[in-house]
Amino acid sequence: MSRSRGVRRQIGMSRIVITGSTGVIGRRAIRELHATGHHVRGVTRSAPGRERLASLGVDAVDADVFDEASLSRAFDGAEVVINLLTHIPSADRMADPSAWAENDRLRTKASAAIARAAQAARARRLVQESIAFVYADGGDAWLDEDAPLAGGGVTTSALTAEDHAREMFDGDTVVLRFGLFLGPDSGSTLATVEAARRGTSIAAGPPGAYRPTLWLEDAASAVATALSVPAGTYNVADADPPTNAEIDAALAAAVGVTALRPRTPGDGPMSRSQRVSSRRLREAGGWAPRLRAGTEIWGRITT
Ligand SMILES: NC(=O)c1ccc[n+]([C@@H]2O[C@H](COP(=O)([O-])OP(=O)(O)OC[C@H]3O[C@@H](n4cnc5c(N)ncnc54)[C@H](OP(=O)(O)O)[C@@H]3O)[C@@H](O)[C@H]2O)c1
């Protein structure tokens, strides 16, 4: 359990180590934290990863993210550990459950090794990535962080990662439940635009269902905000999450088609209506998204 959960503490310039540092959120978080004077190091397993971190002006550190001893060495001296590891399959493989095996391994085994290693390194704060699609279908109701969870499908391992971060680490744990990332270098965003150009919607749920979406730049600023808010769990999504119908209308307009053909609604977590509220992070840390990503991002990507 957190030793000071609920107690607000200011963290000044910190020594920070990030796992998942080279992905779409990791590299933005690094840019933001480095620019504000924190001393940031990124864990990577590859030469291209090291090059990417060097281009961002930060040091790389080698570690096997499934090995606690290796991570403990990487976290030596860190005051804050930020775990942004994912391995999300490409859009054409998402429907295949086996394509999610590595992502599940990261969210189960690696999250445990990271929490224990952060504890061994005596870090004072652990920030753990999670997702906003973990809630039960709420219809039109707003869902805060205490709303009933349903998990299931690819979201179950995200809840396991949350539990590991809270239970295996003794310092302040901040869990960020991110909405669907949207940005120009996100493979899934580009696949959504390509499907729209063919006149097809990728929405898994019915038109009236709410979908928490998030501009990647706003996701990065939420990671920075996570350094100073009280320990706890925070949703991170558009202030006013759009419905699938709103998203599809904005997307259709951006790619110049009349309307998108809806898919037959599925029954997985992504098809539930989740009108997620990020009010807690706004009130605790002043975080506010600059874009309503689900409806405002498309013009930036298609032009
Ligand atoms: N909330 C969301 O909607 C959400 C969240 C995450 C990702 N996504 C989507 O998923 C797609 C891919 O995301 P991404 O480009 O960030 O890549 P990714 O494949 O999800 O990788 C993210 C990070 O995790 C690291 N990683 C992955 N597997 C690893 C392993 N086995 N061992 C050590 N490190 C590992 C990657 O390092 P390497 O560079 O070494 O591979 C990278 O730093 C994008 O379309 C993105 O938008 C969405």
Short mmCIF file of C-alpha atoms and ligand atoms in Angstrom, two decimals:
data_model
loop_
_atom_site.label_atom_id
_atom_site.label_comp_id
_atom_site.label_asym_id
_atom_site.label_seq_id
_atom_site.Cartn_x
_atom_site.Cartn_y
_atom_site.Cartn_z
CA MET A 1 0.00 0.00 0.00
CA SER A 2 1.11 3.55 -0.63
CA ARG A 3 2.83 5.14 2.36
CA SER A 4 1.36 8.58 1.71
CA ARG A 5 -1.66 7.98 -0.50
CA GLY A 6 -3.95 10.97 -0.60
CA VAL A 7 -1.31 13.37 0.72
CA ARG A 8 -0.30 16.02 -1.78
CA ARG A 9 3.44 16.44 -2.16
CA GLN A 10 5.35 18.60 -4.53
CA ILE A 11 8.12 16.94 -6.43
CA GLY A 12 10.67 19.39 -7.84
CA MET A 13 13.31 18.49 -10.40
CA SER A 14 13.57 14.73 -10.22
CA ARG A 15 15.77 11.90 -11.40
CA ILE A 16 13.37 9.87 -13.53
CA VAL A 17 13.68 6.53 -15.32
CA ILE A 18 11.09 5.60 -17.95
CA THR A 19 10.33 2.12 -19.29
CA GLY A 20 8.57 2.11 -22.64
CA SER A 21 10.54 5.27 -23.36
CA THR A 22 10.70 4.94 -27.14
CA GLY A 23 6.98 4.46 -27.92
CA VAL A 24 4.49 7.12 -28.97
CA ILE A 25 3.80 8.24 -25.41
CA GLY A 26 7.28 7.58 -23.99
CA ARG A 27 9.12 9.84 -26.40
CA ARG A 28 6.64 12.68 -25.87
CA ALA A 29 6.84 12.30 -22.10
CA ILE A 30 10.64 12.42 -22.32
CA ARG A 31 10.54 15.60 -24.40
CA GLU A 32 8.19 17.25 -21.93
CA LEU A 33 10.03 16.17 -18.77
CA HIS A 34 13.48 16.92 -20.18
CA ALA A 35 12.33 20.38 -21.29
CA THR A 36 11.13 21.19 -17.78
CA GLY A 37 14.52 20.37 -16.25
CA HIS A 38 14.06 16.85 -14.93
CA HIS A 39 16.94 14.44 -15.29
CA VAL A 40 15.45 11.69 -17.43
CA ARG A 41 16.83 8.32 -18.54
CA GLY A 42 15.02 5.92 -20.87
CA VAL A 43 15.15 2.14 -20.71
CA THR A 44 15.55 0.57 -24.12
CA ARG A 45 16.49 -2.82 -25.47
CA SER A 46 17.72 -1.81 -28.90
CA ALA A 47 20.24 0.27 -30.84
CA PRO A 48 17.46 2.22 -32.61
CA GLY A 49 15.98 2.91 -29.17
CA ARG A 50 19.32 4.31 -27.97
CA GLU A 51 19.55 6.50 -31.07
CA ARG A 52 16.03 7.77 -30.52
CA LEU A 53 16.77 8.66 -26.90
CA ALA A 54 20.01 10.39 -27.91
CA SER A 55 18.06 12.47 -30.42
CA LEU A 56 15.78 13.53 -27.55
CA GLY A 57 18.85 14.59 -25.55
CA VAL A 58 18.59 11.98 -22.79
CA ASP A 59 20.65 8.97 -21.69
CA ALA A 60 19.65 5.41 -22.46
CA VAL A 61 19.93 2.60 -19.96
CA ASP A 62 19.85 -1.10 -20.88
CA ALA A 63 17.55 -3.43 -19.00
CA ASP A 64 15.53 -6.57 -19.44
CA VAL A 65 12.06 -5.37 -18.39
CA PHE A 66 11.12 -8.88 -17.21
CA ASP A 67 14.13 -9.18 -14.89
CA GLU A 68 13.95 -7.49 -11.50
CA ALA A 69 17.71 -7.47 -10.89
CA SER A 70 18.39 -5.90 -14.27
CA LEU A 71 15.72 -3.27 -13.62
CA SER A 72 17.03 -2.53 -10.13
CA ARG A 73 20.37 -1.60 -11.65
CA ALA A 74 18.62 0.58 -14.25
CA PHE A 75 16.58 2.33 -11.56
CA ASP A 76 19.56 3.01 -9.28
CA GLY A 77 19.30 6.60 -8.04
CA ALA A 78 15.84 7.17 -9.55
CA GLU A 79 13.35 9.14 -7.49
CA VAL A 80 10.54 8.46 -9.94
CA VAL A 81 9.93 5.43 -12.16
CA ILE A 82 7.43 5.77 -15.01
CA ASN A 83 6.23 2.58 -16.68
CA LEU A 84 4.77 3.24 -20.14
CA LEU A 85 5.45 -0.22 -21.60
CA THR A 86 2.92 -1.61 -24.06
CA HIS A 87 3.09 -3.82 -27.11
CA ILE A 88 -0.16 -3.02 -28.93
CA PRO A 89 -0.61 -5.04 -32.14
CA SER A 90 -1.07 -3.34 -35.48
CA ALA A 91 -4.65 -2.62 -36.58
CA ASP A 92 -4.80 -5.62 -38.95
CA ARG A 93 -3.90 -8.01 -36.08
CA MET A 94 -5.98 -6.51 -33.26
CA ALA A 95 -8.87 -8.94 -33.68
CA ASP A 96 -6.54 -11.91 -33.06
CA PRO A 97 -6.31 -12.52 -29.28
CA SER A 98 -2.89 -14.18 -29.68
CA ALA A 99 -1.50 -10.89 -31.03
CA TRP A 100 -1.95 -9.41 -27.56
CA ALA A 101 0.22 -11.98 -25.76
CA GLU A 102 3.31 -9.76 -25.52
CA ASN A 103 1.24 -6.80 -24.33
CA ASP A 104 -0.29 -9.04 -21.64
CA ARG A 105 3.16 -10.25 -20.60
CA LEU A 106 4.33 -6.63 -20.23
CA ARG A 107 1.28 -5.69 -18.19
CA THR A 108 1.51 -8.76 -15.93
CA LYS A 109 5.12 -9.97 -15.60
CA ALA A 110 7.02 -6.78 -16.46
CA SER A 111 4.76 -4.56 -14.32
CA ALA A 112 5.50 -6.79 -11.31
CA ALA A 113 9.26 -6.74 -11.94
CA ILE A 114 9.16 -2.96 -12.36
CA ALA A 115 7.19 -2.35 -9.17
CA ARG A 116 9.55 -4.57 -7.15
CA ALA A 117 12.64 -3.01 -8.71
CA ALA A 118 11.34 0.51 -8.07
CA GLN A 119 10.84 -0.55 -4.46
CA ALA A 120 14.35 -2.01 -4.26
CA ALA A 121 15.77 1.22 -5.69
CA ARG A 122 13.84 3.18 -3.05
CA ALA A 123 12.11 5.35 -5.64
CA ARG A 124 9.50 7.55 -4.02
CA ARG A 125 6.97 7.49 -6.86
CA LEU A 126 5.84 4.97 -9.48
CA VAL A 127 3.66 6.07 -12.39
CA GLN A 128 1.88 3.18 -14.13
CA GLU A 129 0.21 3.34 -17.54
CA SER A 130 -3.31 1.88 -17.80
CA ILE A 131 -6.36 2.37 -20.00
CA ALA A 132 -9.76 3.99 -19.67
CA PHE A 133 -11.65 1.08 -21.28
CA VAL A 134 -11.76 -0.89 -18.04
CA TYR A 135 -15.19 0.37 -16.92
CA ALA A 136 -18.55 -1.36 -17.20
CA ASP A 137 -20.91 0.13 -19.78
CA GLY A 138 -22.21 3.36 -18.27
CA GLY A 139 -24.61 4.44 -21.02
CA ASP A 140 -24.88 8.25 -20.85
CA ALA A 141 -23.62 8.47 -17.24
CA TRP A 142 -20.28 10.01 -16.39
CA LEU A 143 -17.71 7.48 -15.14
CA ASP A 144 -15.16 8.58 -12.57
CA GLU A 145 -12.33 6.41 -11.24
CA ASP A 146 -14.63 4.77 -8.69
CA ALA A 147 -17.18 3.62 -11.30
CA PRO A 148 -17.70 -0.16 -11.53
CA LEU A 149 -14.94 -1.98 -13.39
CA ALA A 150 -15.65 -4.71 -15.90
CA GLY A 151 -12.21 -5.42 -17.38
CA GLY A 152 -12.31 -8.30 -19.82
CA GLY A 153 -10.49 -8.93 -23.07
CA VAL A 154 -7.35 -6.90 -23.52
CA THR A 155 -8.16 -4.69 -20.52
CA THR A 156 -7.79 -7.42 -17.88
CA SER A 157 -4.00 -7.27 -17.91
CA ALA A 158 -4.11 -3.47 -17.54
CA LEU A 159 -5.97 -3.95 -14.25
CA THR A 160 -3.32 -6.49 -13.19
CA ALA A 161 -0.59 -3.93 -13.93
CA GLU A 162 -2.46 -1.39 -11.79
CA ASP A 163 -2.67 -3.86 -8.89
CA HIS A 164 1.04 -4.68 -9.13
CA ALA A 165 2.00 -1.00 -9.05
CA ARG A 166 -0.19 -0.36 -6.00
CA GLU A 167 0.61 -3.52 -4.07
CA MET A 168 4.26 -4.29 -4.81
CA PHE A 169 5.53 -0.74 -4.48
CA ASP A 170 5.52 0.97 -1.13
CA GLY A 171 5.87 4.61 -2.22
CA ASP A 172 3.38 6.85 -4.02
CA THR A 173 1.71 5.08 -6.92
CA VAL A 174 -0.06 7.07 -9.62
CA VAL A 175 -2.09 5.09 -12.15
CA LEU A 176 -3.02 6.88 -15.37
CA ARG A 177 -5.99 5.37 -17.22
CA PHE A 178 -5.46 6.77 -20.70
CA GLY A 179 -8.15 7.12 -23.36
CA LEU A 180 -7.51 5.95 -26.91
CA PHE A 181 -4.32 7.62 -28.14
CA LEU A 182 -4.72 9.75 -31.27
CA GLY A 183 -1.80 11.37 -33.06
CA PRO A 184 -0.05 11.59 -36.42
CA ASP A 185 2.58 8.95 -35.59
CA SER A 186 0.19 6.45 -34.00
CA GLY A 187 -0.21 3.42 -36.27
CA SER A 188 -3.75 2.82 -35.02
CA THR A 189 -4.73 6.45 -35.74
CA LEU A 190 -3.37 6.19 -39.28
CA ALA A 191 -5.20 2.88 -39.78
CA THR A 192 -8.43 4.58 -38.62
CA VAL A 193 -7.95 7.33 -41.22
CA GLU A 194 -7.20 4.78 -43.95
CA ALA A 195 -10.38 2.84 -43.08
CA ALA A 196 -12.35 6.10 -43.21
CA ARG A 197 -10.97 6.87 -46.67
CA ARG A 198 -12.47 3.51 -47.71
CA GLY A 199 -15.75 4.66 -46.12
CA THR A 200 -15.51 2.32 -43.11
CA SER A 201 -15.79 3.06 -39.41
CA ILE A 202 -13.55 1.23 -36.94
CA ALA A 203 -15.91 1.93 -34.00
CA ALA A 204 -16.44 -1.31 -32.10
CA GLY A 205 -19.55 -0.08 -30.27
CA PRO A 206 -22.92 1.36 -31.30
CA PRO A 207 -23.13 4.97 -32.62
CA GLY A 208 -24.42 6.39 -29.34
CA ALA A 209 -21.68 4.84 -27.19
CA TYR A 210 -19.11 7.23 -25.70
CA ARG A 211 -15.43 6.59 -26.43
CA PRO A 212 -12.65 8.12 -24.31
CA THR A 213 -10.06 9.53 -26.71
CA LEU A 214 -6.89 11.52 -26.09
CA TRP A 215 -4.43 13.59 -28.13
CA LEU A 216 -0.95 12.18 -27.61
CA GLU A 217 0.47 15.60 -26.65
CA ASP A 218 -2.14 15.81 -23.88
CA ALA A 219 -1.21 12.29 -22.75
CA ALA A 220 2.39 13.45 -22.35
CA SER A 221 1.40 16.48 -20.30
CA ALA A 222 -0.63 14.17 -18.05
CA VAL A 223 2.52 12.12 -17.40
CA ALA A 224 4.27 15.32 -16.31
CA THR A 225 1.29 16.20 -14.10
CA ALA A 226 1.52 12.74 -12.50
CA LEU A 227 4.74 13.80 -10.77
CA SER A 228 2.98 16.23 -8.47
CA VAL A 229 -0.55 14.95 -7.81
CA PRO A 230 -1.50 12.89 -4.76
CA ALA A 231 -1.00 9.15 -5.16
CA GLY A 232 -4.07 7.56 -6.71
CA THR A 233 -5.82 6.57 -9.91
CA TYR A 234 -6.64 9.11 -12.59
CA ASN A 235 -8.57 8.99 -15.85
CA VAL A 236 -6.91 10.85 -18.72
CA ALA A 237 -9.20 11.56 -21.66
CA ASP A 238 -11.01 14.28 -23.57
CA ALA A 239 -12.85 16.61 -21.18
CA ASP A 240 -16.08 15.82 -23.03
CA PRO A 241 -15.64 12.34 -24.55
CA PRO A 242 -17.40 12.08 -27.92
CA THR A 243 -19.75 9.35 -29.07
CA ASN A 244 -18.81 6.99 -31.87
CA ALA A 245 -21.28 8.86 -34.09
CA GLU A 246 -19.57 12.19 -33.37
CA ILE A 247 -16.12 10.73 -34.03
CA ASP A 248 -17.24 9.13 -37.29
CA ALA A 249 -18.92 12.33 -38.51
CA ALA A 250 -15.77 14.37 -37.85
CA LEU A 251 -13.59 11.73 -39.47
CA ALA A 252 -15.84 11.44 -42.53
CA ALA A 253 -15.73 15.21 -42.99
CA ALA A 254 -11.94 15.26 -42.68
CA VAL A 255 -11.39 12.58 -45.33
CA GLY A 256 -14.16 13.93 -47.59
CA VAL A 257 -16.67 11.09 -47.52
CA THR A 258 -20.39 11.50 -46.84
CA ALA A 259 -20.62 9.03 -43.97
CA LEU A 260 -18.81 5.99 -42.61
CA ARG A 261 -20.32 2.50 -42.79
CA PRO A 262 -20.74 1.28 -39.19
CA ARG A 263 -19.38 -2.11 -38.15
CA THR A 264 -21.57 -4.67 -36.44
CA PRO A 265 -21.13 -3.78 -32.74
CA GLY A 266 -18.95 -6.26 -30.84
CA ASP A 267 -19.15 -7.25 -27.19
CA GLY A 268 -15.62 -6.51 -25.98
CA PRO A 269 -14.46 -3.67 -23.70
CA MET A 270 -14.00 -1.26 -26.60
CA SER A 271 -17.68 -1.57 -27.53
CA ARG A 272 -18.96 -0.44 -24.12
CA SER A 273 -20.19 3.12 -23.63
CA GLN A 274 -17.58 4.82 -21.43
CA ARG A 275 -18.18 8.52 -20.80
CA VAL A 276 -15.04 8.82 -18.74
CA SER A 277 -14.50 11.87 -16.54
CA SER A 278 -10.96 13.24 -16.08
CA ARG A 279 -12.10 15.78 -13.52
CA ARG A 280 -9.98 14.26 -10.74
CA LEU A 281 -6.71 14.95 -12.60
CA ARG A 282 -7.89 18.42 -13.55
CA GLU A 283 -8.70 19.28 -9.94
CA ALA A 284 -5.61 17.62 -8.44
CA GLY A 285 -3.01 18.82 -10.92
CA GLY A 286 -4.56 21.42 -13.22
CA TRP A 287 -4.27 19.06 -16.20
CA ALA A 288 -6.62 19.87 -19.06
CA PRO A 289 -6.60 18.51 -22.61
CA ARG A 290 -5.96 21.15 -25.26
CA LEU A 291 -7.92 19.29 -27.95
CA ARG A 292 -11.13 17.28 -28.00
CA ALA A 293 -9.13 14.61 -29.77
CA GLY A 294 -11.98 12.38 -30.94
CA THR A 295 -13.49 15.14 -33.08
CA GLU A 296 -10.71 17.72 -33.52
CA ILE A 297 -7.64 15.67 -34.40
CA TRP A 298 -8.59 14.48 -37.87
CA GLY A 299 -7.99 17.72 -39.75
CA ARG A 300 -4.43 17.79 -38.37
CA ILE A 301 -3.74 14.29 -39.66
CA THR A 302 -5.39 14.37 -43.06
CA THR A 303 -3.99 17.71 -44.25
N1 LIG B 1 -4.07 4.12 -24.70
C1 LIG B 1 -3.87 3.83 -25.97
O1 LIG B 1 -4.72 4.07 -26.84
C2 LIG B 1 -2.55 3.22 -26.44
C3 LIG B 1 -1.52 2.92 -25.55
C4 LIG B 1 -0.31 2.45 -26.06
C5 LIG B 1 -0.16 2.27 -27.43
N2 LIG B 1 -1.20 2.56 -28.25
C6 LIG B 1 -1.09 2.41 -29.72
O2 LIG B 1 -0.34 1.26 -30.04
C7 LIG B 1 0.42 1.49 -31.22
C8 LIG B 1 1.89 1.16 -30.95
O3 LIG B 1 2.36 2.00 -29.90
P1 LIG B 1 3.91 2.36 -29.77
O4 LIG B 1 4.41 2.88 -31.04
O5 LIG B 1 4.07 3.18 -28.54
O6 LIG B 1 4.63 0.96 -29.62
P2 LIG B 1 4.52 -0.24 -28.63
O7 LIG B 1 4.83 -1.43 -29.42
O8 LIG B 1 3.23 -0.25 -27.88
O9 LIG B 1 5.79 0.01 -27.63
C9 LIG B 1 5.75 0.96 -26.62
C10 LIG B 1 7.03 0.92 -25.83
O10 LIG B 1 7.18 -0.32 -25.14
C11 LIG B 1 8.45 -0.91 -25.46
N3 LIG B 1 8.33 -2.37 -25.54
C12 LIG B 1 7.38 -3.06 -26.20
N4 LIG B 1 7.60 -4.39 -26.03
C13 LIG B 1 8.69 -4.51 -25.25
C14 LIG B 1 9.42 -5.63 -24.73
N5 LIG B 1 9.04 -6.90 -24.96
N6 LIG B 1 10.52 -5.38 -23.98
C15 LIG B 1 10.92 -4.11 -23.74
N7 LIG B 1 10.28 -3.02 -24.20
C16 LIG B 1 9.18 -3.24 -24.95
C17 LIG B 1 8.82 -0.31 -26.79
O11 LIG B 1 10.21 -0.38 -26.94
P3 LIG B 1 10.89 -0.80 -28.33
O12 LIG B 1 11.12 0.49 -29.04
O13 LIG B 1 12.13 -1.47 -27.92
O14 LIG B 1 9.94 -1.69 -29.06
C18 LIG B 1 8.30 1.09 -26.67
O15 LIG B 1 9.21 1.89 -25.93
C19 LIG B 1 0.20 2.95 -31.61
O16 LIG B 1 -0.78 2.99 -32.61
C20 LIG B 1 -0.33 3.59 -30.33
O17 LIG B 1 -1.18 4.69 -30.58
C21 LIG B 1 -2.38 3.02 -27.79
#
